[in-house]
Coordinates of C-alpha atoms in Angstrom, one line a residue:
Chain A
M1 CA 119.9 131.9 126.7
K2 CA 116.1 130.9 126.7
P3 CA 115.6 127.3 127.3
L4 CA 114.0 125.4 124.4
S5 CA 110.3 124.7 124.9
L6 CA 109.1 121.1 125.3
P7 CA 108.0 120.7 121.6
A8 CA 111.1 122.3 120.3
R9 CA 113.3 120.1 122.5
N10 CA 111.4 117.0 121.5
A11 CA 111.6 117.9 117.9
L12 CA 115.2 118.3 117.9
L13 CA 115.8 115.1 119.8
A14 CA 113.4 113.4 117.6
L15 CA 115.5 114.5 114.6
L16 CA 118.6 113.3 116.2
I17 CA 117.2 109.9 117.3
T18 CA 115.5 109.3 113.8
L19 CA 118.9 109.9 112.1
A20 CA 120.5 107.6 114.7
I21 CA 118.0 104.9 113.9
I22 CA 118.4 105.3 110.2
G23 CA 122.2 105.3 110.4
S24 CA 122.1 102.2 112.6
I25 CA 119.8 100.4 110.1
V26 CA 122.0 101.5 107.1
Y27 CA 125.1 100.3 109.0
A28 CA 123.4 97.1 110.0
I29 CA 122.3 96.3 106.4
N30 CA 125.7 97.1 105.1
Y31 CA 127.3 94.9 107.7
L32 CA 125.1 92.1 106.9
D33 CA 125.9 92.5 103.2
Q34 CA 129.6 92.3 104.0
Q35 CA 129.1 89.2 106.2
R36 CA 127.3 87.6 103.3
L37 CA 130.2 88.3 101.2
A38 CA 132.7 87.0 103.7
E39 CA 130.5 84.0 104.0
L40 CA 130.8 83.4 100.2
S41 CA 134.5 83.7 100.4
A42 CA 134.6 81.0 103.2
I43 CA 132.5 78.8 101.1
Q44 CA 134.6 79.4 98.2
N45 CA 137.8 78.6 100.1
Q46 CA 136.1 75.4 101.4
L47 CA 135.2 74.5 97.8
A48 CA 138.7 75.1 96.6
T49 CA 139.9 72.5 99.1
D50 CA 137.2 70.2 98.3
T51 CA 138.1 70.4 94.5
L52 CA 141.7 69.6 95.4
S53 CA 140.6 66.8 97.5
L54 CA 138.3 65.3 94.9
E55 CA 141.0 65.5 92.3
T56 CA 143.4 63.7 94.6
Q57 CA 140.7 61.2 95.5
F58 CA 140.1 60.6 91.8
A59 CA 143.8 60.1 91.2
L60 CA 144.1 57.6 94.0
L61 CA 141.0 55.8 92.9
E62 CA 142.0 55.8 89.2
S63 CA 141.4 52.2 89.0
A64 CA 137.8 52.4 90.4
P65 CA 136.8 56.0 90.3
C66 CA 133.2 55.3 90.1
E67 CA 133.0 54.1 93.7
D68 CA 133.3 57.7 94.8
I69 CA 130.6 59.3 92.5
A70 CA 128.7 60.4 95.4
S71 CA 131.5 62.9 96.4
G72 CA 131.1 64.5 92.9
T73 CA 127.5 64.8 93.3
E74 CA 127.8 66.6 96.7
F75 CA 130.4 68.9 95.0
S76 CA 128.1 69.9 92.3
R77 CA 125.3 70.5 94.7
E78 CA 127.6 73.0 96.7
V79 CA 128.7 74.6 93.5
S80 CA 125.1 75.2 92.7
D81 CA 124.4 76.6 96.2
L82 CA 127.3 79.0 95.9
G83 CA 125.8 80.1 92.6
D84 CA 122.5 81.0 94.1
R85 CA 124.2 83.0 96.9
L86 CA 126.5 84.7 94.4
G87 CA 123.6 85.7 92.4
I88 CA 121.9 87.4 95.4
A89 CA 125.2 89.1 96.3
E90 CA 125.4 90.3 92.7
G91 CA 121.8 91.7 92.9
R92 CA 122.7 93.6 96.2
A93 CA 126.3 94.8 95.5
G94 CA 126.1 95.2 91.8
N95 CA 127.9 93.2 89.1
R96 CA 130.7 95.7 89.0
D97 CA 131.6 95.3 92.7
P98 CA 135.3 94.3 92.9
Q99 CA 134.7 91.6 95.5
V100 CA 131.8 90.2 93.6
L101 CA 133.7 90.2 90.4
Q102 CA 136.5 88.4 92.2
L103 CA 134.1 85.9 93.8
K104 CA 132.5 85.4 90.2
K105 CA 135.9 84.5 88.8
Q106 CA 136.5 82.0 91.4
Y107 CA 133.0 80.5 91.0
T108 CA 133.5 80.4 87.2
L109 CA 136.8 78.3 87.9
L110 CA 134.8 75.9 90.1
Q111 CA 132.2 75.5 87.4
I112 CA 134.8 74.7 84.9
R113 CA 136.4 72.2 87.2
D114 CA 133.1 70.7 88.0
Y115 CA 132.3 70.5 84.3
L116 CA 135.6 68.7 83.6
L117 CA 135.2 66.2 86.5
T118 CA 131.7 65.4 85.3
K119 CA 133.1 64.7 81.9
K120 CA 135.7 62.7 83.3
L121 CA 133.5 60.6 85.6
S122 CA 131.0 60.1 82.8
S123 CA 133.7 58.6 80.5
S124 CA 135.2 56.5 83.2
C125 CA 131.9 55.2 84.7
G126 CA 129.8 54.9 81.7
L127 CA 127.4 57.8 82.8
K128 CA 125.7 60.1 80.4
P129 CA 124.8 63.2 82.4
V130 CA 123.3 65.9 80.2
T131 CA 125.2 69.1 80.5
A132 CA 124.5 72.5 79.1
L133 CA 127.1 75.3 78.9
Y134 CA 125.4 78.7 78.7
F135 CA 127.3 81.8 77.7
Y136 CA 125.7 85.3 78.4
S137 CA 126.6 88.9 78.4
N138 CA 125.6 91.3 81.0
D139 CA 125.4 94.0 78.3
P140 CA 121.6 94.2 77.3
Q141 CA 122.5 95.6 73.9
A142 CA 124.6 92.5 73.1
C143 CA 122.1 90.1 74.5
T144 CA 118.4 90.9 74.2
T145 CA 117.1 87.4 75.1
C146 CA 119.6 86.4 77.8
D147 CA 117.0 87.0 80.4
K148 CA 114.6 84.7 78.7
A149 CA 117.2 82.0 78.2
G150 CA 118.5 82.1 81.7
Y151 CA 114.9 81.9 83.0
A152 CA 114.1 78.9 80.6
L153 CA 117.3 77.2 81.9
S154 CA 116.3 77.6 85.5
Y155 CA 113.0 76.1 84.7
L156 CA 114.6 73.1 83.1
R157 CA 117.2 72.4 85.6
Q158 CA 114.6 72.5 88.4
T159 CA 112.1 70.5 86.4
Y160 CA 114.6 67.9 85.1
P161 CA 117.2 67.5 87.9
T162 CA 119.5 65.3 86.0
L163 CA 120.4 68.4 83.7
R164 CA 123.6 70.2 84.7
V165 CA 123.7 73.7 83.7
Y166 CA 127.0 75.7 83.7
S167 CA 126.5 79.4 83.0
F168 CA 129.4 81.8 82.0
D169 CA 129.6 85.6 81.8
Y170 CA 131.3 85.8 78.4
D171 CA 132.9 89.1 79.1
L172 CA 134.5 88.0 82.4
D173 CA 138.2 88.7 82.4
L174 CA 139.4 85.2 83.2
S175 CA 142.1 83.3 81.2
A176 CA 140.5 79.8 82.0
L177 CA 137.2 81.0 80.7
K178 CA 138.8 82.4 77.6
T179 CA 140.4 79.0 77.0
L180 CA 137.0 77.3 77.4
I181 CA 135.4 79.7 75.0
A182 CA 138.4 79.0 72.6
V183 CA 138.1 75.3 73.1
E184 CA 134.4 75.2 72.5
K185 CA 134.6 77.7 69.7
I186 CA 132.1 80.1 71.0
K187 CA 131.4 83.2 68.9
P188 CA 130.4 86.5 70.6
Q189 CA 126.8 85.9 69.8
F190 CA 124.4 85.7 72.7
P191 CA 122.9 83.7 74.2
A192 CA 125.2 80.8 73.3
F193 CA 124.9 77.1 74.4
V194 CA 126.9 74.0 74.2
I195 CA 124.5 71.2 74.8
Q196 CA 125.8 67.6 74.5
D197 CA 128.9 69.1 72.7
K198 CA 126.9 70.9 70.1
V199 CA 127.2 74.7 69.9
S200 CA 124.0 76.7 69.2
Y201 CA 123.1 80.5 69.4
G202 CA 120.0 82.4 70.2
F203 CA 116.7 81.8 72.1
T204 CA 113.1 82.1 71.0
H205 CA 110.9 79.8 72.7
L206 CA 111.1 77.0 75.3
D207 CA 109.7 74.4 72.9
D208 CA 112.4 75.2 70.3
F209 CA 115.0 75.2 73.1
Q210 CA 114.0 71.9 74.4
K211 CA 114.6 70.4 70.9
L212 CA 118.4 70.9 71.5
F213 CA 118.4 68.4 74.5
P214 CA 118.4 64.6 74.2
K215 CA 114.8 63.2 74.6
A216 CA 116.0 60.9 77.5
L217 CA 116.4 64.0 79.7
F218 CA 112.7 64.7 79.8
K219 CA 111.8 61.3 80.9
S220 CA 114.3 61.4 83.9
A221 CA 113.4 62.2 87.3
T222 CA 116.4 62.3 89.8
S223 CA 118.6 65.1 90.1
T224 CA 121.8 67.1 90.3
A225 CA 121.8 70.6 89.3
T226 CA 124.1 73.5 89.2
T227 CA 123.0 77.1 88.8
T228 CA 121.8 79.3 86.1
K229 CA 123.0 82.9 86.0
K230 CA 121.5 85.9 84.4
Chain B
M1 CA 114.3 96.3 92.6
D2 CA 113.8 99.7 91.1
F3 CA 116.0 101.9 93.1
S4 CA 114.7 105.1 91.8
A5 CA 111.2 104.2 92.9
T6 CA 112.4 103.2 96.3
Y7 CA 114.3 106.5 96.7
F8 CA 111.1 108.4 96.2
A9 CA 109.7 106.6 99.1
Y10 CA 112.6 107.6 101.4
P11 CA 111.3 111.1 102.3
F12 CA 108.0 109.8 103.4
I13 CA 109.5 107.0 105.5
F14 CA 111.8 109.4 107.1
L15 CA 109.0 111.9 108.1
G16 CA 106.7 108.9 109.3
L17 CA 109.5 107.7 111.6
Y18 CA 110.4 111.1 112.8
F19 CA 106.8 111.9 113.7
E20 CA 106.5 108.6 115.6
V21 CA 109.8 109.3 117.5
F22 CA 108.5 112.7 118.4
M23 CA 105.3 111.2 119.7
L24 CA 107.2 108.8 121.8
L25 CA 109.2 111.5 123.4
T26 CA 106.3 113.6 123.9
F27 CA 104.3 110.7 125.4
L28 CA 107.1 110.3 128.0
S29 CA 107.2 113.9 128.9
D30 CA 105.8 115.5 132.0
P31 CA 102.8 117.3 130.6
A32 CA 101.4 114.0 129.0
R33 CA 102.2 112.2 132.2
R34 CA 100.3 114.7 134.2
R35 CA 97.3 114.2 132.1
R36 CA 97.4 110.5 132.3
Y37 CA 97.3 110.8 136.1
R38 CA 94.9 113.5 136.4
A39 CA 92.1 112.9 139.0
V40 CA 88.5 112.7 138.0
S41 CA 86.6 116.0 138.7
T42 CA 84.6 116.5 141.8
E43 CA 83.2 119.8 140.3
T44 CA 79.8 119.4 138.6
P45 CA 79.2 122.6 136.5
N46 CA 76.1 122.8 134.4
V47 CA 76.5 120.8 131.2
A48 CA 74.4 120.4 128.0
I49 CA 74.9 117.5 125.6
I50 CA 73.5 117.7 122.1
V51 CA 72.7 114.8 120.1
P52 CA 72.3 115.7 116.4
C53 CA 70.4 113.0 114.7
W54 CA 69.6 112.1 111.1
N55 CA 68.0 108.6 110.5
E56 CA 69.3 106.9 113.5
E57 CA 66.3 105.0 114.5
T58 CA 68.1 101.9 115.6
T59 CA 70.9 103.5 117.7
I60 CA 69.5 106.7 119.1
D61 CA 67.8 105.0 121.9
G62 CA 71.0 103.3 123.1
T63 CA 72.8 106.7 122.8
V64 CA 70.3 108.4 125.0
R65 CA 70.2 105.5 127.6
S66 CA 74.0 105.8 127.9
L67 CA 73.8 109.6 128.5
L68 CA 71.1 109.2 131.1
A69 CA 73.3 106.5 132.8
L70 CA 76.3 109.1 133.2
D71 CA 77.5 109.5 136.7
Y72 CA 76.6 113.3 137.0
P73 CA 74.1 115.1 138.9
K74 CA 70.8 115.0 136.8
D75 CA 70.0 118.7 137.6
K76 CA 73.4 119.7 136.1
L77 CA 73.0 117.6 133.0
K78 CA 70.8 118.6 130.1
I79 CA 70.4 116.4 127.0
V80 CA 69.2 118.0 123.7
L81 CA 68.1 115.6 121.1
V82 CA 67.9 117.3 117.6
N83 CA 66.1 115.4 114.8
D84 CA 67.7 117.1 111.5
G85 CA 64.8 116.1 109.3
S86 CA 65.1 112.3 109.7
T87 CA 62.9 110.3 107.2
D88 CA 62.9 107.0 109.2
N89 CA 61.4 106.4 112.7
T90 CA 63.8 108.5 114.6
K91 CA 61.2 111.2 115.4
A92 CA 58.9 108.5 117.1
V93 CA 61.9 107.0 119.1
M94 CA 62.9 110.6 120.2
D95 CA 59.3 111.5 121.2
A96 CA 59.3 108.8 123.7
Y97 CA 61.7 111.0 125.8
V98 CA 59.3 114.0 125.8
G99 CA 58.5 114.8 129.2
N100 CA 61.9 113.6 130.7
P101 CA 62.9 116.7 132.6
Q102 CA 66.7 116.2 131.7
I103 CA 65.9 116.0 128.0
T104 CA 64.7 118.5 125.4
V105 CA 63.6 117.2 122.0
I106 CA 63.7 119.4 119.0
H107 CA 62.5 118.5 115.4
K108 CA 63.7 120.6 112.4
A109 CA 64.0 120.5 108.7
N110 CA 67.1 118.8 107.4
G111 CA 69.8 121.4 107.3
G112 CA 73.1 119.5 108.0
K113 CA 74.8 118.4 111.2
H114 CA 76.2 121.8 112.0
S115 CA 72.7 123.5 112.0
A116 CA 71.4 120.7 114.2
I117 CA 74.2 121.4 116.8
N118 CA 73.7 125.2 116.6
I119 CA 70.1 124.9 117.4
G120 CA 71.0 122.6 120.2
I121 CA 73.4 125.2 121.5
E122 CA 70.6 127.7 121.6
S123 CA 68.6 125.4 123.8
A124 CA 71.6 124.8 126.2
G125 CA 70.4 127.4 128.7
D126 CA 73.0 128.3 131.3
A127 CA 75.3 125.4 130.6
E128 CA 78.9 126.2 131.1
F129 CA 80.2 123.4 128.9
I130 CA 78.5 122.1 125.7
G131 CA 79.1 118.4 124.6
C132 CA 78.1 116.8 121.2
L133 CA 77.5 113.1 120.9
D134 CA 76.8 111.5 117.6
A135 CA 73.6 109.4 117.6
D136 CA 75.4 106.2 117.0
S137 CA 77.8 106.5 119.9
F138 CA 77.6 105.4 123.6
V139 CA 79.5 106.7 126.6
A140 CA 81.0 105.1 129.7
T141 CA 79.3 106.2 133.0
D142 CA 82.3 108.1 134.1
A143 CA 83.3 109.8 130.9
L144 CA 81.6 113.1 131.7
R145 CA 83.6 113.6 134.9
E146 CA 86.8 112.7 133.1
I147 CA 86.0 115.4 130.6
I148 CA 85.2 118.1 133.2
A149 CA 88.4 117.5 134.9
S150 CA 90.3 118.6 131.7
F151 CA 88.5 122.0 131.6
E152 CA 90.4 123.0 134.8
D153 CA 92.8 125.2 132.8
P154 CA 91.0 128.2 131.6
R155 CA 93.0 128.3 128.5
V156 CA 91.3 124.8 127.5
A157 CA 88.3 125.7 125.1
S158 CA 87.6 122.1 124.1
V159 CA 88.2 118.6 125.3
T160 CA 88.2 115.3 123.3
P161 CA 87.5 111.8 124.6
A162 CA 89.0 108.4 124.1
M163 CA 87.0 106.8 121.2
S164 CA 87.1 103.3 120.2
V165 CA 84.7 101.0 118.3
F166 CA 81.4 99.7 119.8
E167 CA 81.5 95.9 120.0
P168 CA 83.8 95.2 116.9
K169 CA 83.0 91.9 115.4
S170 CA 84.2 91.7 111.9
L171 CA 87.8 92.0 110.7
L172 CA 86.9 95.6 109.1
E173 CA 85.4 96.7 112.5
R174 CA 88.5 95.4 114.4
M175 CA 90.9 97.0 112.1
Q176 CA 89.1 100.3 112.7
N177 CA 89.1 99.6 116.5
A178 CA 92.9 99.3 116.3
E179 CA 93.1 102.5 114.5
Y180 CA 90.9 104.3 116.9
I181 CA 92.9 103.1 119.7
F182 CA 96.0 104.2 118.0
G183 CA 94.2 107.5 117.7
I184 CA 93.6 107.6 121.5
A185 CA 97.4 107.4 122.1
L186 CA 98.1 110.1 119.4
R187 CA 95.4 112.4 120.8
H188 CA 96.6 112.0 124.2
T189 CA 100.1 112.7 123.2
L190 CA 99.3 115.6 121.0
S191 CA 97.2 117.2 123.7
A192 CA 100.4 117.7 125.8
V193 CA 101.8 120.0 123.0
N194 CA 98.3 121.5 122.0
G195 CA 98.6 119.9 118.5
I196 CA 95.0 118.4 118.2
Y197 CA 93.3 119.4 114.9
V198 CA 90.0 117.7 115.3
T199 CA 87.3 117.6 118.0
P200 CA 85.4 114.5 116.9
G201 CA 81.6 114.2 116.9
P202 CA 81.4 111.5 119.6
F203 CA 81.6 113.3 123.0
S204 CA 83.9 116.2 122.3
F205 CA 83.0 119.2 124.6
Y206 CA 83.4 123.0 124.3
R207 CA 83.5 125.8 126.7
K208 CA 80.4 127.6 126.1
S209 CA 81.9 131.2 126.5
V210 CA 84.5 130.3 123.8
L211 CA 81.7 129.2 121.5
N212 CA 79.8 132.4 122.2
E213 CA 83.1 134.3 121.2
I214 CA 84.1 132.4 118.1
G215 CA 80.7 131.5 116.8
G216 CA 78.7 128.3 116.2
F217 CA 79.4 125.3 113.9
R218 CA 79.7 125.7 110.1
H219 CA 79.1 123.3 107.3
A220 CA 82.8 123.4 106.6
Y221 CA 82.9 121.0 103.8
Q222 CA 81.0 118.3 106.0
A223 CA 83.9 118.6 108.5
E224 CA 82.3 120.7 111.0
D225 CA 84.3 119.1 114.0
M226 CA 87.6 119.7 112.3
E227 CA 86.8 123.2 111.4
M228 CA 85.7 124.0 114.9
A229 CA 89.0 122.6 116.2
L230 CA 91.0 124.6 113.8
R231 CA 89.0 127.8 114.6
I232 CA 89.6 127.2 118.3
Q233 CA 93.3 127.0 117.7
K234 CA 93.4 129.9 115.4
A235 CA 91.7 132.0 118.2
G236 CA 94.5 131.0 120.6
Y237 CA 92.8 128.5 122.9
E238 CA 93.9 125.0 123.6
I239 CA 92.3 121.6 123.1
D240 CA 92.9 119.0 125.6
N241 CA 92.2 115.3 125.8
A242 CA 90.6 113.1 128.5
V243 CA 92.3 109.9 127.9
R244 CA 89.9 107.9 130.1
A245 CA 86.7 109.4 128.9
R246 CA 85.7 106.4 127.0
V247 CA 83.1 106.6 124.2
Y248 CA 82.2 103.9 121.9
T249 CA 81.1 104.5 118.4
K250 CA 79.6 102.4 115.5
V251 CA 81.7 102.4 112.4
P252 CA 81.1 101.5 108.8
K253 CA 80.6 97.7 108.2
T254 CA 81.6 97.5 104.6
V255 CA 84.6 98.7 102.6
P256 CA 82.6 101.0 100.3
K257 CA 80.9 102.7 103.3
L258 CA 84.4 103.0 105.0
I259 CA 85.9 104.6 101.8
K260 CA 83.0 107.0 101.7
Q261 CA 83.3 108.0 105.4
R262 CA 87.1 108.5 105.0
T263 CA 86.8 110.4 101.9
R264 CA 84.6 112.8 103.6
W265 CA 87.0 113.2 106.4
T266 CA 90.0 113.6 104.0
T267 CA 88.4 116.0 101.7
G268 CA 87.3 118.0 104.9
F269 CA 90.8 118.1 106.1
L270 CA 92.2 119.2 102.6
R271 CA 89.5 121.8 101.9
N272 CA 89.5 123.5 105.4
V273 CA 93.3 123.6 105.6
L274 CA 93.7 124.8 102.0
T275 CA 91.2 127.5 102.4
D276 CA 90.2 129.3 105.7
Y277 CA 93.1 127.7 107.7
R278 CA 96.0 127.8 105.2
G279 CA 97.6 130.5 107.5
L280 CA 98.1 127.9 110.2
V281 CA 100.2 125.6 108.0
G282 CA 104.0 126.2 108.6
N283 CA 103.2 129.1 111.0
P284 CA 105.3 128.8 114.1
K285 CA 102.7 130.9 116.2
Y286 CA 100.5 127.5 116.1
G287 CA 103.5 125.5 117.5
V288 CA 103.3 121.7 116.9
L289 CA 100.0 122.0 115.1
G290 CA 101.2 124.6 112.5
L291 CA 104.7 123.2 112.1
M292 CA 104.2 119.5 112.3
V293 CA 100.6 118.1 112.6
L294 CA 99.1 120.1 109.7
P295 CA 101.9 119.9 107.2
L296 CA 102.4 116.1 108.0
G297 CA 98.7 115.7 107.4
F298 CA 99.4 116.6 103.7
V299 CA 102.4 114.5 103.7
A300 CA 100.4 111.5 105.0
V301 CA 97.9 112.0 102.1
L302 CA 100.5 112.3 99.5
G303 CA 102.7 109.7 100.9
G304 CA 99.8 107.2 101.2
V305 CA 99.1 107.7 97.5
S306 CA 102.7 107.7 96.5
L307 CA 103.8 104.7 98.4
F308 CA 100.7 102.8 97.0
G309 CA 101.5 103.9 93.6
I310 CA 105.2 102.8 93.9
A311 CA 104.2 99.5 95.2
F312 CA 101.6 98.9 92.5
F313 CA 103.9 99.9 89.8
M314 CA 106.6 97.6 91.1
I315 CA 104.1 94.7 91.4
I316 CA 102.8 95.3 87.8
R317 CA 106.3 95.7 86.5
E318 CA 107.3 92.5 88.1
I319 CA 104.3 90.7 86.6
V320 CA 105.1 92.0 83.3
H321 CA 108.7 91.1 83.7
V322 CA 107.9 87.5 84.5
F323 CA 105.4 87.2 81.6
S324 CA 107.9 88.6 79.2
L325 CA 110.4 86.2 80.4
S326 CA 108.3 83.2 80.2
A327 CA 108.7 82.3 76.5
G328 CA 106.9 79.0 77.0
V329 CA 107.7 78.4 80.6
P330 CA 104.6 77.2 82.2
L331 CA 102.8 79.9 84.3
S332 CA 102.7 77.2 87.3
Y333 CA 106.6 77.6 87.5
S334 CA 106.5 81.4 87.4
L335 CA 103.9 81.7 90.1
M336 CA 105.3 79.1 92.4
P337 CA 106.8 80.9 95.3
R338 CA 110.5 79.8 96.0
F339 CA 111.8 80.4 99.5
S340 CA 115.0 79.9 101.2
I341 CA 117.0 81.4 104.0
E342 CA 119.0 83.3 101.5
W343 CA 115.9 84.9 100.0
F344 CA 114.9 85.9 103.5
Y345 CA 118.1 87.7 104.0
A346 CA 117.9 89.1 100.5
A347 CA 114.6 90.8 101.4
L348 CA 116.3 92.4 104.5
S349 CA 116.5 95.7 102.6
F350 CA 116.5 99.3 104.1
V351 CA 112.9 99.8 103.2
T352 CA 111.7 96.6 105.0
V353 CA 113.6 97.2 108.1
I354 CA 112.6 100.7 108.6
G355 CA 109.0 99.7 107.7
F356 CA 109.3 97.1 110.6
V357 CA 110.5 99.8 112.8
V358 CA 107.6 102.2 112.0
T359 CA 105.0 99.5 112.3
T360 CA 106.4 98.4 115.8
I361 CA 106.2 101.8 117.0
S362 CA 102.5 102.0 115.8
I363 CA 101.8 98.7 117.5
F364 CA 103.4 100.1 120.7
F365 CA 101.0 103.1 120.6
M366 CA 98.0 100.9 120.1
M367 CA 98.8 99.0 123.1
V368 CA 99.6 102.2 125.0
G369 CA 96.3 103.7 123.8
R370 CA 94.4 100.7 125.2
R371 CA 96.2 100.7 128.4
V372 CA 96.1 104.3 129.3
S373 CA 92.4 104.7 128.4
N374 CA 91.4 101.5 130.2
T375 CA 89.7 100.4 127.1
D376 CA 88.5 96.9 127.4
S377 CA 89.0 95.5 123.8
G378 CA 90.9 92.7 122.1
L379 CA 93.5 94.1 119.7
V380 CA 95.3 91.1 118.2
I381 CA 93.2 90.5 115.1
G382 CA 92.7 94.3 114.7
I383 CA 96.4 94.9 114.7
I384 CA 97.0 92.2 112.2
G385 CA 94.2 93.6 110.0
Y386 CA 95.5 97.1 110.4
V387 CA 99.1 96.2 109.5
F388 CA 98.4 93.8 106.6
V389 CA 95.0 95.0 105.2
Y390 CA 94.4 98.7 106.0
G391 CA 97.2 99.9 103.6
L392 CA 95.5 98.2 100.8
I393 CA 92.1 100.2 101.4
A394 CA 93.3 103.4 102.4
P395 CA 95.0 104.5 99.2
F396 CA 91.5 104.3 97.6
W397 CA 90.1 107.0 99.8
L398 CA 93.2 109.1 99.5
I399 CA 93.1 109.0 95.8
R400 CA 89.4 109.7 95.7
S401 CA 89.8 112.6 98.2
I402 CA 92.5 114.2 96.0
Y403 CA 90.3 113.8 92.9
D404 CA 87.3 115.4 94.7
V405 CA 89.5 118.4 95.9
A406 CA 91.0 118.9 92.6
T407 CA 87.9 118.7 90.6
G408 CA 85.5 120.2 93.2
V409 CA 83.3 117.3 93.5
E410 CA 81.0 117.2 96.7
R411 CA 79.5 113.8 97.8
A412 CA 76.5 113.1 100.0
W413 CA 77.2 112.5 103.7
R414 CA 76.0 108.7 103.4

């Protein structure tokens, strides 16, 4: 058999090496994505422990729960951080990825717990945090203004850090979420908000939206914030 | 991210990476290595160097002086200065050399660069090798001996030099210098597999007997150097590269002038290859030139325009998206960049990683080009400009070239 000429040999070798480089990059990117999801799981597990710990602490300190408010604030910050990471994972893997869906359910549970704890702390300690529950749908047909609403909420929570935003995918198959929807009497109209215990629907403009919040919020300067999805 | 748009970029990215890997392997091969370590010639055949000139009153004197300073026997080196109907003071500068036994001065009516070179060839006398040197370029003293060494193989009809930019100062000049030095490495590597498709105006040499056989220079859509190279290849000869034959050339100092120059080069490539030399493209008879260099030349033009189009489309879409979302959210919030370690990881996509690999290999070739040619030139600023700015300018001449070729527009040289 006639040996290959130098150009032919190099062309063939170059093809193999190029495919190997591309394969390695694809593998590395996928590996990193998996690592990121695994990291999310670890954070989630940690948060689940923290939740239990906080609730236990709360029960122990029932007589003076307000002394440990700092723990609750830290917890909210971690939930917010988790939400940001989950948002990126959802963007990379897609919102139908089974692992992402599972993480999203756990995250939703954490948000509900944080919301309940916040309410409990505020009633026990005389605090008045401004909270906003935001219900969206990933179906663009069902919600044409969810993108705008989510963007406006992101802006508000970064500009006014005392605002706590909890965002929920209305269609997520999670019994606790369905219960929250039932308790708050949220109809399948999007976007839906519960701001200071008042339910409202639709989003048009930031100026109109801001009227739903107490004026005191816009004079505040310090902060805790959770995340805003969608 | 728009996945359909990025998928469109994948074939171009794959071919770009493939070509670079091929070049790396060829660079490391024996034929390339032999060329790198080739000894300077002790032979001194008769040589004529033609300097075609049109309105180069400020640079022609330096060009001639650099030729006179070449380390080569004076009785073996003839210099032919051809004034192609200059309208500035070029004639007077040239006439100062009348009487120099090495130099022949010719004045003629303007007829284009190819006609000036052809008249010079007629005056070359008994020269065995004919060189050309643009009147805005300057040679290193040992360049000619390096060139002559490459003609040892009788199949070699032409030899190209190692071109870089003369005293680059501005960012634009430094960027071009980085690109030229990249070109030194590529031309050196391609010469090992006879894949060179252009014999540039600054200090390319030709075997006179081959010119007699295949004919003189043609107008060739203002790309006479490319056409000549393709004609040499078509005739079955080889084009070599003398990687240490250093020549320094002046380059456009403004972006519009650069775009004009590159439009001329790109349209010259497209028009020549689409007309008289179409038979070379994809033809296994012409090896790497036919199967890789020329087809990838088209891919580079289309890819450059397409990738720019995709990037432009995605940026515009993102801006429109942000504005459509704003609904009263202040612009300062929308435009404020928000970075975090998570965003950094999120940006680690297939396209960015492979783009990084391709860029790294390109930078490697630039450093190699400087080293193997012994070019004494700073590269850091040039590389930074080349990586981050060049890609924003290049699409303009690529788009303009495609437009010119499609509509038949022909532009002036300058």
